Short mmCIF file of C-alpha atoms in Angstrom, two decimals:
data_model
loop_
_atom_site.label_atom_id
_atom_site.label_comp_id
_atom_site.label_asym_id
_atom_site.label_seq_id
_atom_site.Cartn_x
_atom_site.Cartn_y
_atom_site.Cartn_z
CA PHE A 1 45.36 -55.14 44.08
CA ASP A 2 44.34 -51.50 43.90
CA LEU A 3 40.62 -51.95 43.33
CA LEU A 4 39.86 -55.18 45.19
CA GLY A 5 42.74 -55.59 47.61
CA ARG A 6 43.65 -59.04 46.35
CA PRO A 7 45.58 -60.53 43.42
CA PRO A 8 43.65 -61.87 40.43
CA THR A 9 42.89 -65.57 40.32
CA PRO A 10 44.63 -67.67 37.64
CA GLU A 11 41.28 -67.92 35.84
CA GLU A 12 40.90 -64.13 35.81
CA VAL A 13 44.40 -63.74 34.36
CA GLU A 14 43.71 -66.34 31.67
CA GLN A 15 40.41 -64.65 30.80
CA PHE A 16 42.11 -61.26 30.43
CA VAL A 17 45.03 -62.61 28.38
CA ALA A 18 42.66 -64.49 26.07
CA ASP A 19 40.49 -61.42 25.50
CA GLU A 20 41.62 -59.86 22.22
CA SER A 21 38.88 -57.25 21.99
CA PRO A 22 40.04 -53.64 21.61
CA ASP A 23 38.17 -52.59 24.75
CA GLY A 24 39.56 -55.37 26.96
CA TRP A 25 40.94 -52.93 29.56
CA GLU A 26 37.62 -51.11 29.83
CA GLN A 27 35.75 -54.39 30.25
CA LEU A 28 38.16 -55.49 32.97
CA ILE A 29 37.83 -52.22 34.87
CA ASP A 30 34.04 -52.30 34.62
CA ARG A 31 34.01 -55.88 35.90
CA LEU A 32 36.28 -54.99 38.85
CA LEU A 33 34.23 -51.92 39.76
CA ALA A 34 31.05 -54.03 39.67
CA SER A 35 32.52 -56.55 42.13
CA PRO A 36 31.18 -56.44 45.72
CA ALA A 37 34.81 -56.68 46.85
CA TYR A 38 35.38 -53.15 45.51
CA GLY A 39 33.02 -51.60 48.06
CA GLU A 40 34.34 -53.80 50.84
CA ARG A 41 37.92 -52.71 50.21
CA TRP A 42 37.28 -48.98 49.92
CA ALA A 43 34.69 -48.82 52.69
CA ARG A 44 37.46 -49.80 55.07
CA HIS A 45 39.14 -46.42 54.53
CA TRP A 46 35.93 -44.45 55.03
CA LEU A 47 35.04 -46.42 58.15
CA ASP A 48 38.50 -45.80 59.63
CA ILE A 49 38.14 -42.05 59.09
CA ALA A 50 34.66 -42.06 60.65
CA GLY A 51 35.94 -43.97 63.70
CA TYR A 52 33.68 -46.95 63.04
CA ALA A 53 33.79 -49.61 65.75
CA GLU A 54 31.45 -52.38 66.85
CA THR A 55 32.38 -51.83 70.50
CA ASP A 56 33.13 -48.79 72.67
CA GLY A 57 36.59 -50.12 73.45
CA GLY A 58 37.03 -47.80 76.39
CA PRO A 59 39.09 -48.65 79.47
CA GLY A 60 37.17 -50.93 81.79
CA SER A 61 34.27 -51.10 79.38
CA ASP A 62 33.86 -52.82 76.07
CA ALA A 63 30.16 -52.36 75.49
CA GLU A 64 28.93 -53.66 72.17
CA ARG A 65 27.13 -51.56 69.60
CA PRO A 66 24.72 -54.22 68.31
CA HIS A 67 23.45 -52.19 65.35
CA ALA A 68 26.76 -50.74 64.14
CA TRP A 69 26.85 -53.17 61.23
CA HIS A 70 23.98 -51.26 59.57
CA TYR A 71 26.29 -48.29 59.01
CA ARG A 72 29.12 -50.53 57.76
CA ASP A 73 26.82 -52.24 55.27
CA TYR A 74 25.42 -48.86 54.17
CA VAL A 75 28.91 -47.55 53.39
CA VAL A 76 29.82 -50.71 51.43
CA ALA A 77 26.55 -50.63 49.46
CA SER A 78 26.95 -46.90 48.76
CA LEU A 79 30.41 -47.38 47.30
CA ASN A 80 29.26 -50.34 45.21
CA ALA A 81 26.30 -48.30 43.92
CA ASN A 82 28.57 -45.35 43.06
CA LYS A 83 26.44 -43.12 45.27
CA PRO A 84 27.56 -39.45 45.16
CA TYR A 85 29.19 -38.04 48.26
CA ASP A 86 26.68 -35.23 48.66
#
């Protein structure tokens, strides 16, 4: 839940339980951090702080921002690539 925002599938649970290697936890964490869902989940928080919106949403006007998705995709890709904040 914490890293991807969803519960594991039954197959993922079975795979983890069947893994008897001593570094099973590390492998699981690496696999979760490599998932595209990781960036999608955590980008949501950054986009909320930045005030990301695909429309202006003002009273009497709801003009679209047709290229706003470029920023959203950049934030997701940056988190998935472990890009430094600076």
